[in-house]
């Protein structure tokens, strides 16, 4: 290390393993180059280069250099070896100085156009790169960004840094041509936003989304460069490699050819969201290849062929509306790989509703891409990344921030929660991945599970990505929510999707051919627990197996206990999210095994089994809920058209019932969906509607329109925050009536957003939960033991790799449940990890989480 007063060494980072130093100049130039390449995807390459170059400019201050040296025993004479202050992380502001520098440079070099807006955007990105995006305007409509700009120089060290010759050398590397290029590319993007024929508040949202995307590029570049220094062996895998999409296409087409050769398309219809909780779907008997089954397979092939043809379309928003069991997931992969090749895209992102089904889906894709062939210097296995761990340390160290993945693979599997958090959550963790949504195909599987509170936020984000960020979106489901017909147009509605399957007549034909069930309304007279027990047992006697889906965990447990007491012919199972994923996986495997052997089986489950679970029963009983839930439940009945015994008919049987006592007061969306469904059932019971069917595609559109039109649902759909919509915070609308005139007279475009307030308020799930770790099974206990070995030790990459495995043991508990567990001393904190382990007494073989502490874990599932 050079200690010359003429040429001091400025430190950006010190490697924890060996004390090696990354110089500040090296970090700034390398981060600038990477930010430039990432931001180029949205046409802001030079803007990205500037913020990358200046983001850590404040580290040129003597105070920061003393801070970073305090634990290295290297008190450089250039920075004051007589320091007596002990610094804590965050004590020294090293982000504001760079933001102030770019504001000063732009003000001096450029005039007019979008210079002031550009200056504010770059200032915001640099100043926020440790805290997450800060507010421009706070909840009281005060311009807090202006206060940050005026922060005293003795706190930002601006005066010292601007006189530093080494810092000035960095500034001088920025040419006027670079500044002009940054202004022009930024102006082109903003002009494109302003030219859209949309509401002004949506334009303001778009401008804010530009800020968030550029910020994402900086965060990822900074983290990536830091981890490449901290772990040099990982530098190569952190580099982006353009995918060979033709290789992927060949693999997918080979899979389809294998279906033709083996005539197994029905049982190997891709990874139709197979439950990560179970084994691959059971095979049909050889003699089940009836003409009807062959006809169903032909329709699946037709869907896949249509996807192949539509992949040649220009980028935009598509819907893929296919009945459950119609092969839409593999068909969507076929669309995506061909579309990605045509438009030279970077990646395909599958957004799945639940973490529990990501593992199996990713496994199926890896199997498709297995065999000979490489991706760069990596194996085909490295094409796929699963990003499904929602258990992370409460306190994020800088090392933990580095090891979090950044979606830097060709095919990503993630959850809707992670997608929404990337777009809207505060801090820096989620937003790091946001830029990866650009120049991509995003497949939203089971889109009907999108939380209603996020309807308008989702629509605005997807509209921006598909209009301005070279992204294609595909909305997949059998029950499409009509997001382009939401009633609150000014809040933002989805651009009208192009239906891949075709027009309404094509949809009607497809749904008619793939109709495999009959739905019976038995809900007119609400039933008692005893009556429902008798009803379920009678159906099990008639059809051998029955799946019962209820609306609440309380009813799942209550009905399970009642049925299990009286049903002696076969076995009864209970499924709910009170069980960890590994627990449900074992149960589903046993259930599928029994179904394959045609053993008498009753399953009582919450809604978790509805969305995409590849399982098939002869009969299904569903508590009345929204039409989308009813149709998804029907998709678990006669899924592959396997009912061929003429004595029992060719269709599966679905029965709707209603309990006489059901408390849905805390589940407003389910409660309202049930009310809308009961209205539909009443209308269908009228003589003039006797020929109409719940399975008709048109009925879903009518149901959804009715569902979102009520005042309560309208209010929910805008993500209310303190009597305002989230769009109020993200578009910059004034929150007080006396400021509305000022809003009308304001400059446009100009930043007015409350980014940090919005980020703190945002939660993708209505009822916030906290994950606890269940000691389920011997493997689970062994995994917990491994985690405990890291107590009071450095948390390296191996530690964070365990989080993906821990996911299978997690149970999400509500605040009141967590409080009860704490009161009962049922939780043990794994020191310094933020993970809470559940006492064995509070977990049960049958029900999972047990708040009473009398749980039984005496036997394995098998």
XYZ file of N, CA and C in Angstrom, residues 683-692:
30
model
N -78.714 -17.016 -10.751
C -79.173 -16.736 -12.113
C -79.192 -18.006 -12.959
N -78.172 -18.842 -12.798
C -78.113 -20.078 -13.582
C -79.201 -21.063 -13.172
N -79.732 -20.898 -11.972
C -80.800 -21.796 -11.509
C -82.147 -21.468 -12.143
N -82.238 -20.307 -12.791
C -83.496 -19.921 -13.435
C -83.736 -20.770 -14.677
N -84.994 -21.086 -14.976
C -85.319 -21.965 -16.118
C -84.744 -21.480 -17.442
N -84.746 -20.171 -17.660
C -84.270 -19.660 -18.950
C -82.765 -19.829 -19.137
N -82.041 -20.160 -18.061
C -80.587 -20.326 -18.146
C -80.149 -21.777 -17.979
N -81.079 -22.698 -18.154
C -80.773 -24.105 -17.873
C -79.689 -24.670 -18.787
N -79.518 -24.075 -19.980
C -78.523 -24.603 -20.918
C -77.147 -23.960 -20.740
N -77.026 -22.980 -19.855
C -75.747 -22.305 -19.661
C -74.871 -23.089 -18.691
